[in-house]
Amino acid sequence: MDLTFNKNEDHNKLKLSELRRRLAEVKLGGGKKRIEKLHAQGKMSARERIDYLLDKNAPTIEIGAFAGDGMYAEHGGCPSGGVVVKVGYVKGKQCVVVANDATVKAGAWFPITGKKNLRAQEIAMENKLPIIYLVDSAGVYLPMQDEIFPDKEHFGRIFRNNAIMSSMGITQIAAVMGSCVAGGAYLPIMSDEALIVDKTGSIFLAGSYLVKAAIGESIDNETLGGATTHSEISGVTDYKAKDDMDALDKIKNIVDKIGDFEKAGFNRVEAKKPTENPEDIYGILPASRTDQYDMLEIIKRLVDNSEFEQYKEGYGKTILTGYARIDGWAVGIVANQRKVVKTKQGEMQFGGVIYSDSADKATRFIANCNQKKIPLVFLQDVTGFMVGSKSEHGGIIKDGAKMVNAVSNSVVPKFTIVIGNSYGAGNYAMCGKAYDPRLIVAWPSAELAVMSGNSAAKVLLQIEKASLEKNGEPLDPEKEKALFDKIKQRYDDQISPYYAAARLWTDAIIDPLDTRKWISMGIEAANHAPIEKQFNLGVLQV
């Protein structure tokens, strides 16, 4: 191995080590002391509940582990958005599991909690997967109620989705394993089946204190809305469990009886491992986001047998398109080529930039995959579309619009992996979050922004400098450099993959070696939902 490979490997493994460290921190939720307090109450933590429920030794993926990361510091923080979401298997059936984390503000709903719950429901709805709610929540976090309560994508949307999923025939099971208060009380009861744990679970629109204040009635919470009340008097719940494990065992038994599903019919054969060593990815991927590398070498380490059948190999070379298999599933790959390439006319094209010919090629390939019912995988390392008079006169806007159109109207499931840069309109054309990928994840090397930190800082510095000079405050070189560094640092913080993951612009930050698992489980989930629409590009400026 050469020196550059070794330096890249060291850099990327340090990034991976940071990822593991930060994941370990967020998995503690509100901290060890609060977990111990739950145990003293006879309750399991949110993650313990999910681990017990899901099949042992079966693969899982976690959605939004970094949701809320670095946010709400003035409110004490909100690790993982106060809710844990995993896609895994219960009795061999793929399910979405949503568990409130009572160690984080008693499981109260912050704005990011609502967004994460809606993302979990979106995954269940798109893929027609059963969804299981493990409820233990104090309801809306009142100091921020204006940001979670009344809008379209706020708290009430959860219950609307409950109703929509019921009409779609998507199984919803809820277990009340702690508090279930006020508007949140509707979630389990709008599910198909509801369980409640004796002595620790409770459901009511208003607790005993509010009841006393509102109507003068004195009553304890257990009598008001405990397990016995709702299982034997109100009939609100369907099953009464003696403890957390009993409730989770009952859920397993219910899921075990669910019938088979109609399949979308995506092509799958026996899986084969890549013949090229996947761990080479750490050495191939450069430490600097401006350095070139051959994306084809990354693809060979992600796909079965390292086989990639390129489509239009000699045309539009800054985007690689072609067919492959990942864990046995047939896929169409659209990837940004990050090395400088030469056209047939002898012109040099910059790696990571989308040119007219590349956009044209990608549009045609996406249409082909839709016709053949082949899921699409986008590997992003893109700085944007080519600019300048030659590109503008050549119709780059028109060709870029065609590609965006194809991505937008695609009916096969799409999966996006942000490997490196994800800048500007390149993010859109390569199926960013706004274009409904079934799953979108980032590697630790990813950067998401309108432009790079260096470019943005130069632009923002010029604006700031002009404003100061207008007010008679010219900058000397030393102050100008200090201002540039300050602006760049602020912008660099915002292009971090952790900043994006905290806001759920991506579903996760993952080890590159987990990419195959995410795509495979994602296609398996998508196979639950037959394609009901025809691919139609609509009106195009030909």
Coordinates of C-alpha atoms in Angstrom, one line a residue:
M1 CA 0.0 0.0 0.0
D2 CA 1.3 3.5 -0.8
L3 CA 1.7 6.3 1.7
T4 CA -1.4 8.2 0.5
F5 CA -3.5 5.1 1.1
N6 CA -2.2 4.7 4.6
K7 CA -2.8 8.3 5.5
N8 CA -6.4 8.1 4.1
E9 CA -6.9 4.9 6.1
D10 CA -5.7 6.5 9.4
H11 CA -7.9 9.6 8.8
N12 CA -11.1 7.6 8.0
K13 CA -10.6 5.2 10.8
L14 CA -10.2 8.1 13.2
K15 CA -13.5 9.5 11.9
L16 CA -15.1 6.0 12.4
S17 CA -13.7 5.9 16.0
E18 CA -15.4 9.3 16.6
L19 CA -18.6 8.0 15.2
R20 CA -18.6 5.0 17.6
R21 CA -17.7 7.2 20.6
R22 CA -20.6 9.6 19.9
L23 CA -23.0 6.8 19.3
A24 CA -22.1 5.3 22.7
E25 CA -22.9 8.7 24.3
V26 CA -26.3 9.1 22.7
K27 CA -27.3 5.5 23.5
L28 CA -27.1 6.4 27.2
G29 CA -30.1 8.8 26.7
G30 CA -30.6 10.8 29.8
G31 CA -27.7 9.1 31.5
K32 CA -26.9 6.0 33.6
K33 CA -28.6 7.4 36.8
R34 CA -31.9 7.8 35.1
I35 CA -31.6 4.3 33.6
E36 CA -31.0 3.0 37.1
K37 CA -34.1 4.9 38.3
L38 CA -36.2 3.1 35.6
H39 CA -34.9 -0.2 36.7
A40 CA -35.8 0.6 40.3
Q41 CA -39.4 1.1 39.1
G42 CA -39.4 -2.3 37.5
K43 CA -39.1 -0.8 34.0
M44 CA -36.7 -1.5 31.1
S45 CA -35.1 1.3 29.2
A46 CA -36.2 2.1 25.7
R47 CA -33.2 0.4 24.1
E48 CA -33.6 -2.6 26.4
R49 CA -37.2 -3.0 25.4
I50 CA -36.3 -2.9 21.7
D51 CA -33.5 -5.3 22.1
Y52 CA -35.7 -7.8 23.9
L53 CA -38.5 -7.4 21.3
L54 CA -36.4 -7.8 18.2
D55 CA -35.1 -11.2 17.0
K56 CA -31.7 -12.0 18.4
N57 CA -28.7 -12.1 15.9
A58 CA -30.9 -10.6 13.2
P59 CA -29.7 -7.4 11.4
T60 CA -31.2 -4.0 12.5
I61 CA -30.8 -0.4 11.4
E62 CA -31.4 2.6 13.7
I63 CA -33.1 5.7 12.3
G64 CA -32.1 9.1 13.7
A65 CA -29.7 8.1 16.5
F66 CA -28.2 11.6 16.3
A67 CA -31.6 13.4 16.2
G68 CA -31.4 16.4 18.4
D69 CA -27.6 16.2 18.7
G70 CA -26.2 19.5 19.9
M71 CA -29.7 21.1 20.0
Y72 CA -31.8 22.4 22.9
A73 CA -28.8 23.0 25.1
E74 CA -30.8 25.6 27.1
H75 CA -33.4 22.9 27.8
G76 CA -30.9 20.3 28.9
G77 CA -30.5 18.6 25.5
C78 CA -32.5 15.8 23.8
P79 CA -30.4 12.8 23.0
S80 CA -31.7 10.8 20.0
G81 CA -34.7 13.1 20.0
G82 CA -36.0 11.4 23.2
V83 CA -37.2 8.4 21.1
V84 CA -35.5 5.3 19.7
V85 CA -36.5 4.1 16.2
K86 CA -35.2 0.8 14.7
V87 CA -36.1 -1.3 11.7
G88 CA -35.6 -5.0 12.6
Y89 CA -37.3 -8.4 12.8
V90 CA -40.0 -9.7 15.2
K91 CA -40.6 -13.4 14.7
G92 CA -38.9 -13.1 11.3
K93 CA -41.2 -10.2 10.1
Q94 CA -39.6 -6.9 9.3
C95 CA -41.1 -4.2 11.5
V96 CA -40.5 -0.5 12.5
V97 CA -40.3 -0.1 16.3
V98 CA -40.7 3.3 18.0
A99 CA -39.9 3.5 21.8
N100 CA -40.1 6.7 23.9
D101 CA -37.0 7.2 26.0
A102 CA -38.3 8.1 29.5
T103 CA -34.8 9.0 30.7
V104 CA -35.0 12.2 28.5
K105 CA -37.4 14.7 30.1
A106 CA -39.8 11.8 31.0
G107 CA -40.1 11.0 27.3
A108 CA -41.6 14.4 26.5
W109 CA -42.0 15.5 22.9
F110 CA -39.5 18.2 21.6
P111 CA -39.9 19.5 18.1
I112 CA -37.3 17.0 16.8
T113 CA -39.2 14.2 18.6
G114 CA -42.2 14.9 16.5
K115 CA -40.1 15.0 13.3
K116 CA -38.5 11.7 14.2
N117 CA -41.8 10.0 15.0
L118 CA -43.2 11.2 11.7
R119 CA -40.1 9.8 9.9
A120 CA -40.7 6.4 11.5
Q121 CA -44.3 6.5 10.3
E122 CA -43.3 7.6 6.9
I123 CA -41.0 4.6 6.6
A124 CA -43.8 2.3 7.7
M125 CA -46.3 3.9 5.2
E126 CA -43.9 3.9 2.2
N127 CA -42.9 0.3 2.7
K128 CA -46.2 -1.0 4.3
L129 CA -44.3 -2.4 7.3
P130 CA -45.9 -3.2 10.6
I131 CA -45.1 -0.5 13.2
I132 CA -44.9 -1.1 17.0
Y133 CA -45.1 1.8 19.5
L134 CA -43.6 1.3 23.0
V135 CA -45.2 4.3 24.7
D136 CA -43.7 5.9 27.8
S137 CA -44.1 9.7 27.5
A138 CA -45.2 12.7 29.4
G139 CA -46.6 14.3 26.3
V140 CA -45.6 17.6 24.6
Y141 CA -42.7 19.4 26.1
L142 CA -44.6 22.5 27.3
P143 CA -41.8 25.1 27.1
M144 CA -41.6 24.5 23.4
Q145 CA -45.3 23.7 22.7
D146 CA -45.5 26.4 20.0
E147 CA -43.0 24.4 17.9
I148 CA -44.6 21.0 18.3
F149 CA -48.3 21.4 18.7
P150 CA -50.4 23.1 15.9
D151 CA -48.7 22.9 12.5
K152 CA -49.1 20.4 9.7
E153 CA -46.0 18.4 10.5
H154 CA -46.4 18.7 14.2
F155 CA -47.8 16.4 17.0
G156 CA -51.3 16.1 15.5
R157 CA -49.9 14.6 12.3
I158 CA -49.0 11.5 14.3
F159 CA -52.7 10.6 14.9
R160 CA -53.6 11.5 11.4
N161 CA -51.0 9.0 10.2
N162 CA -52.4 6.4 12.6
A163 CA -55.7 6.7 10.9
I164 CA -54.2 6.7 7.4
M165 CA -52.1 3.6 8.1
S166 CA -55.2 1.8 9.5
S167 CA -57.0 2.5 6.2
M168 CA -54.0 1.2 4.3
G169 CA -54.1 -2.1 6.2
I170 CA -50.7 -1.5 7.9
T171 CA -50.6 -3.3 11.3
Q172 CA -50.0 -0.9 14.3
I173 CA -49.5 -2.3 17.8
A174 CA -49.0 -0.1 20.8
A175 CA -47.8 -1.0 24.3
V176 CA -48.3 1.5 27.1
M177 CA -45.3 0.9 29.3
G178 CA -45.3 4.2 31.3
S179 CA -47.1 7.5 31.0
C180 CA -49.4 8.2 28.2
V181 CA -50.9 11.6 28.7
A182 CA -53.2 14.1 27.1
G183 CA -53.2 14.1 23.3
G184 CA -50.6 11.4 23.3
A185 CA -53.3 9.1 24.7
Y186 CA -54.8 8.8 21.3
L187 CA -51.7 7.2 19.7
P188 CA -52.1 3.7 21.3
I189 CA -55.9 3.8 21.0
M190 CA -55.7 4.6 17.3
S191 CA -53.5 1.6 16.8
D192 CA -55.0 -1.8 15.9
E193 CA -54.2 -3.4 19.2
A194 CA -53.2 -1.8 22.5
L195 CA -51.5 -3.3 25.5
I196 CA -50.9 -1.8 29.0
V197 CA -48.4 -2.8 31.7
D198 CA -49.9 -3.2 35.2
K199 CA -48.9 -0.6 37.8
T200 CA -46.5 1.2 35.5
G201 CA -48.6 2.0 32.5
S202 CA -51.3 4.7 32.6
I203 CA -53.5 6.4 30.0
F204 CA -55.6 9.6 30.6
L205 CA -56.4 12.8 28.9
A206 CA -55.7 14.7 32.2
G207 CA -53.8 13.5 35.2
S208 CA -55.1 13.6 38.8
Y209 CA -53.8 17.1 39.5
L210 CA -55.4 18.6 36.5
V211 CA -58.7 16.7 37.2
K212 CA -58.7 18.2 40.7
A213 CA -58.1 21.7 39.3
A214 CA -60.6 21.4 36.5
I215 CA -63.6 19.6 38.1
G216 CA -62.7 19.3 41.8
E217 CA -62.6 15.5 41.7
S218 CA -60.0 13.8 43.9
I219 CA -58.6 10.5 42.4
D220 CA -55.3 8.8 42.1
N221 CA -53.7 8.2 38.7
E222 CA -53.9 4.4 38.9
T223 CA -57.7 4.4 39.5
L224 CA -58.1 7.2 36.9
G225 CA -56.3 5.5 34.1
G226 CA -54.2 2.4 35.1
A227 CA -54.1 -1.0 33.6
T228 CA -57.0 -2.5 35.6
T229 CA -59.2 0.5 34.7
H230 CA -58.6 0.3 31.0
S231 CA -58.5 -3.4 30.7
E232 CA -61.6 -4.2 32.9
I233 CA -63.7 -1.0 33.1
S234 CA -63.2 1.3 30.1
G235 CA -62.2 -1.4 27.6
V236 CA -59.7 1.1 26.1
T237 CA -56.9 -1.5 26.0
D238 CA -56.9 -5.0 24.6
Y239 CA -54.3 -6.7 26.7
K240 CA -53.0 -6.4 30.3
A241 CA -49.4 -7.3 30.9
K242 CA -47.8 -8.0 34.3
D243 CA -44.5 -6.3 33.4
D244 CA -42.4 -5.0 30.4
M245 CA -41.2 -8.5 29.3
D246 CA -44.7 -9.9 29.4
A247 CA -45.9 -7.0 27.3
L248 CA -43.1 -7.5 24.8
D249 CA -43.8 -11.3 24.7
K250 CA -47.4 -10.6 23.9
I251 CA -46.4 -8.3 21.0
K252 CA -44.2 -11.1 19.6
N253 CA -47.1 -13.5 19.7
I254 CA -49.4 -11.0 17.9
V255 CA -46.8 -10.3 15.2
D256 CA -46.2 -14.1 14.8
K257 CA -49.8 -14.5 13.5
I258 CA -49.7 -11.8 10.8
G259 CA -50.2 -13.2 7.3
D260 CA -47.8 -12.9 4.4
F261 CA -47.7 -9.7 2.3
E262 CA -48.0 -9.0 -1.4
K263 CA -44.6 -8.4 -2.8
A264 CA -43.3 -5.7 -5.2
G265 CA -41.2 -8.4 -6.9
F266 CA -37.7 -6.8 -6.9
N267 CA -35.1 -9.3 -8.3
R268 CA -33.0 -11.2 -5.8
V269 CA -30.6 -14.1 -6.1
E270 CA -28.2 -15.7 -3.7
A271 CA -26.0 -13.0 -2.1
K272 CA -22.2 -12.9 -2.8
K273 CA -19.6 -10.9 -1.0
P274 CA -17.5 -8.4 -2.9
T275 CA -14.3 -10.0 -4.2
E276 CA -12.4 -6.7 -3.6
N277 CA -11.8 -6.1 0.1
P278 CA -14.4 -3.6 1.5
E279 CA -12.0 -2.4 4.1
D280 CA -9.9 -0.8 1.3
I281 CA -12.6 1.9 1.3
Y282 CA -10.9 3.6 4.2
G283 CA -7.7 3.9 2.2
I284 CA -9.3 4.8 -1.1
L285 CA -11.5 7.6 0.3
P286 CA -9.2 10.7 0.5
A287 CA -8.8 12.7 3.8
S288 CA -9.5 16.0 2.0
R289 CA -12.9 16.5 0.4
T290 CA -11.2 18.4 -2.5
D291 CA -8.9 15.4 -3.5
Q292 CA -9.7 13.2 -6.5
Y293 CA -10.3 9.4 -6.3
D294 CA -11.9 6.7 -8.5
M295 CA -15.5 6.1 -7.4
L296 CA -15.5 2.9 -9.4
E297 CA -13.1 1.4 -6.8
I298 CA -15.6 2.2 -4.0
I299 CA -18.4 0.6 -6.0
K300 CA -16.4 -2.6 -6.5
R301 CA -16.2 -2.9 -2.7
L302 CA -19.9 -2.5 -2.2
V303 CA -21.4 -4.8 -4.8
D304 CA -21.7 -8.6 -5.0
N305 CA -18.7 -10.2 -6.7
S306 CA -17.4 -6.7 -7.2
E307 CA -19.3 -6.8 -10.6
F308 CA -20.6 -3.5 -12.0
E309 CA -22.1 -3.5 -15.6
Q310 CA -21.6 0.1 -16.7
Y311 CA -24.2 1.8 -18.8
K312 CA -22.8 4.3 -21.4
E313 CA -19.4 3.8 -19.9
G314 CA -17.6 6.1 -22.4
Y315 CA -20.2 8.9 -22.2
G316 CA -20.9 11.5 -19.5
K317 CA -18.0 10.2 -17.5
T318 CA -18.4 12.4 -14.3
I319 CA -21.4 10.2 -13.4
L320 CA -21.1 6.4 -13.3
T321 CA -24.3 4.5 -14.0
G322 CA -24.7 0.7 -14.2
Y323 CA -26.3 -2.4 -12.9
A324 CA -25.1 -4.5 -10.0
R325 CA -26.3 -6.6 -7.0
I326 CA -26.1 -5.8 -3.4
D327 CA -26.7 -8.7 -1.0
G328 CA -28.4 -10.5 -3.9
W329 CA -30.8 -7.6 -4.8
A330 CA -30.6 -6.2 -8.3
V331 CA -29.8 -2.4 -8.2
G332 CA -29.1 0.4 -10.5
I333 CA -26.3 2.6 -9.3
V334 CA -25.9 6.4 -10.1
A335 CA -22.6 7.6 -8.6
N336 CA -20.5 10.8 -8.9
Q337 CA -17.1 10.0 -10.4
R338 CA -14.6 12.0 -8.4
K339 CA -11.5 11.8 -10.6
V340 CA -10.7 14.2 -13.5
V341 CA -11.8 12.5 -16.8
K342 CA -11.2 13.2 -20.4
T343 CA -13.9 13.4 -23.1
K344 CA -13.6 11.9 -26.6
Q345 CA -12.9 15.4 -27.8
G346 CA -9.9 15.6 -25.4
E347 CA -11.5 18.0 -23.0
M348 CA -10.9 17.6 -19.3
Q349 CA -13.9 17.4 -16.9
F350 CA -13.6 18.0 -13.2
G351 CA -14.5 15.1 -10.9
G352 CA -17.6 15.5 -8.7
V353 CA -19.2 18.0 -11.1
I354 CA -22.3 17.2 -13.2
Y355 CA -21.9 18.2 -16.8
S356 CA -24.7 18.2 -19.5
D357 CA -23.7 14.8 -20.9
S358 CA -23.6 13.2 -17.4
A359 CA -27.0 14.6 -16.5
D360 CA -28.4 13.2 -19.9
K361 CA -26.9 9.8 -19.2
A362 CA -28.2 9.7 -15.6
T363 CA -31.7 10.7 -16.8
R364 CA -31.8 7.9 -19.4
F365 CA -30.5 5.3 -16.9
I366 CA -33.1 6.3 -14.2
A367 CA -35.8 5.8 -16.8
N368 CA -34.4 2.4 -17.7
C369 CA -34.4 1.3 -14.1
N370 CA -38.0 2.4 -13.7
Q371 CA -39.0 0.4 -16.7
K372 CA -37.2 -2.7 -15.5
K373 CA -38.4 -2.3 -11.8
I374 CA -34.9 -2.1 -10.5
P375 CA -34.3 -0.1 -7.2
L376 CA -31.9 2.9 -7.5
V377 CA -28.9 3.6 -5.4
F378 CA -27.3 7.0 -5.4
L379 CA -23.7 7.4 -4.3
Q380 CA -23.2 11.2 -3.6
D381 CA -19.9 13.0 -3.8
V382 CA -20.9 16.0 -5.8
T383 CA -19.9 19.7 -5.8
G384 CA -22.8 20.7 -8.1
F385 CA -23.4 21.4 -11.8
M386 CA -20.8 22.8 -14.2
V387 CA -21.0 26.6 -14.5
G388 CA -19.6 29.1 -17.1
S389 CA -20.6 30.3 -20.5
K390 CA -19.9 27.1 -22.3
S391 CA -22.1 25.1 -20.0
E392 CA -24.9 27.7 -20.0
H393 CA -24.9 27.9 -23.8
G394 CA -24.9 24.1 -23.9
G395 CA -28.1 24.0 -21.9
I396 CA -26.8 22.7 -18.5
I397 CA -29.9 24.1 -16.8
K398 CA -32.2 22.2 -19.2
D399 CA -30.2 18.9 -18.8
G400 CA -30.0 19.3 -15.1
A401 CA -33.8 19.9 -15.0
K402 CA -34.3 16.6 -16.9
M403 CA -32.3 14.7 -14.3
V404 CA -34.1 16.3 -11.4
N405 CA -37.4 15.5 -13.2
A406 CA -36.4 11.8 -13.6
V407 CA -35.4 11.5 -9.9
S408 CA -38.6 13.3 -8.8
N409 CA -40.9 11.1 -10.8
S410 CA -39.1 7.8 -10.2
V411 CA -41.5 5.1 -8.9
V412 CA -38.9 2.5 -7.9
P413 CA -37.5 2.8 -4.4
K414 CA -34.4 5.1 -4.1
F415 CA -31.6 4.9 -1.6
T416 CA -29.0 7.6 -1.1
I417 CA -25.5 7.3 0.4
V418 CA -23.7 10.6 1.0
I419 CA -20.1 9.5 0.7
G420 CA -18.4 12.9 0.5
N421 CA -19.6 16.3 -0.8
S422 CA -23.3 17.0 -1.2
Y423 CA -23.4 20.6 -2.4
G424 CA -26.0 22.8 -3.9
A425 CA -28.2 21.5 -6.7
G426 CA -26.0 18.4 -6.9
N427 CA -27.7 17.3 -3.7
Y428 CA -31.1 17.6 -5.4
A429 CA -30.1 15.8 -8.7
M430 CA -28.5 13.0 -6.7
C431 CA -31.6 12.3 -4.7
G432 CA -31.2 14.4 -1.6
K433 CA -33.7 14.2 1.3
A434 CA -36.2 16.4 -0.6
Y435 CA -36.6 13.7 -3.3
D436 CA -38.0 11.0 -1.1
P437 CA -35.3 8.4 -0.8
R438 CA -36.6 5.4 1.2
L439 CA -33.4 5.7 3.3
I440 CA -30.7 8.3 3.2
V441 CA -27.5 7.8 5.2
A442 CA -24.1 9.5 5.4
W443 CA -20.6 8.2 5.9
P444 CA -18.5 10.1 8.5
S445 CA -16.7 11.8 5.5
A446 CA -19.9 13.5 4.3
E447 CA -20.5 17.2 4.0
L448 CA -23.9 18.7 3.2
A449 CA -24.3 22.4 2.3
V450 CA -25.0 24.9 -0.5
M451 CA -21.2 25.0 -1.1
S452 CA -17.9 24.1 0.7
G453 CA -16.9 25.9 3.9
N454 CA -14.0 27.6 2.1
S455 CA -16.1 28.9 -0.7
A456 CA -18.9 30.0 1.5
A457 CA -16.6 31.8 3.9
K458 CA -15.0 33.8 1.0
V459 CA -18.5 34.9 -0.2
L460 CA -19.7 35.8 3.3
L461 CA -16.4 37.6 4.1
Q462 CA -16.8 39.8 1.1
I463 CA -20.4 40.7 2.2
E464 CA -19.2 41.4 5.8
K465 CA -16.2 43.4 4.6
A466 CA -18.3 45.6 2.3
S467 CA -20.7 46.3 5.2
L468 CA -17.9 47.3 7.6
E469 CA -16.2 49.5 5.0
K470 CA -19.5 51.2 4.2
N471 CA -19.7 52.1 7.9
G472 CA -16.2 53.4 7.9
E473 CA -14.6 50.4 9.6
P474 CA -12.0 49.1 7.1
L475 CA -10.3 45.7 7.9
D476 CA -6.6 45.3 8.1
P477 CA -5.2 41.9 6.9
E478 CA -4.9 40.5 10.4
K479 CA -8.5 41.3 11.3
E480 CA -9.7 40.1 7.9
K481 CA -8.1 36.7 8.4
A482 CA -9.6 36.4 11.9
L483 CA -13.0 37.2 10.5
F484 CA -12.6 34.7 7.7
D485 CA -11.5 32.0 10.2
K486 CA -14.5 32.8 12.4
I487 CA -17.0 32.6 9.5
K488 CA -15.4 29.4 8.1
Q489 CA -15.5 27.7 11.5
R490 CA -19.2 28.5 11.9
Y491 CA -20.0 27.3 8.4
D492 CA -17.8 24.1 8.8
D493 CA -19.9 23.2 11.9
Q494 CA -23.0 23.4 9.7
I495 CA -21.7 21.1 6.9
S496 CA -20.8 18.4 9.4
P497 CA -22.7 15.1 8.9
Y498 CA -23.6 15.3 12.6
Y499 CA -25.3 18.7 12.1
A500 CA -27.3 17.1 9.2
A501 CA -28.1 13.9 11.2
A502 CA -29.3 16.0 14.2
R503 CA -31.9 17.6 12.1
L504 CA -32.9 14.4 10.3
W505 CA -31.7 15.5 6.9
T506 CA -30.2 12.0 6.9
D507 CA -31.4 8.9 8.7
A508 CA -28.0 7.9 10.1
I509 CA -24.3 8.3 10.0
I510 CA -22.9 4.8 9.3
D511 CA -19.6 2.9 9.0
P512 CA -19.0 2.5 5.2
L513 CA -18.9 -1.3 5.8
D514 CA -22.6 -1.2 6.9
T515 CA -23.7 0.3 3.6
R516 CA -24.6 -3.1 2.1
K517 CA -26.8 -3.9 5.1
W518 CA -28.7 -0.7 5.0
I519 CA -29.4 -1.0 1.2
S520 CA -30.4 -4.7 1.5
M521 CA -32.8 -4.1 4.5
G522 CA -34.1 -1.1 2.7
I523 CA -35.0 -3.0 -0.5
E524 CA -36.4 -5.8 1.6
A525 CA -38.7 -3.3 3.3
A526 CA -39.6 -1.7 -0.1
N527 CA -40.5 -5.2 -1.4
H528 CA -43.6 -5.1 1.0
A529 CA -45.1 -2.3 -1.1
P530 CA -46.0 -3.1 -4.7
I531 CA -45.5 -0.2 -7.1
E532 CA -48.8 1.3 -7.9
K533 CA -47.8 4.2 -10.2
Q534 CA -46.4 4.3 -13.7
F535 CA -43.2 6.2 -14.4
N536 CA -44.0 9.4 -16.2
L537 CA -41.5 12.2 -16.8
G538 CA -44.2 14.7 -17.5
V539 CA -43.3 17.8 -19.7
L540 CA -39.7 18.1 -20.6
Q541 CA -37.8 20.8 -22.4
V542 CA -36.2 18.5 -25.0

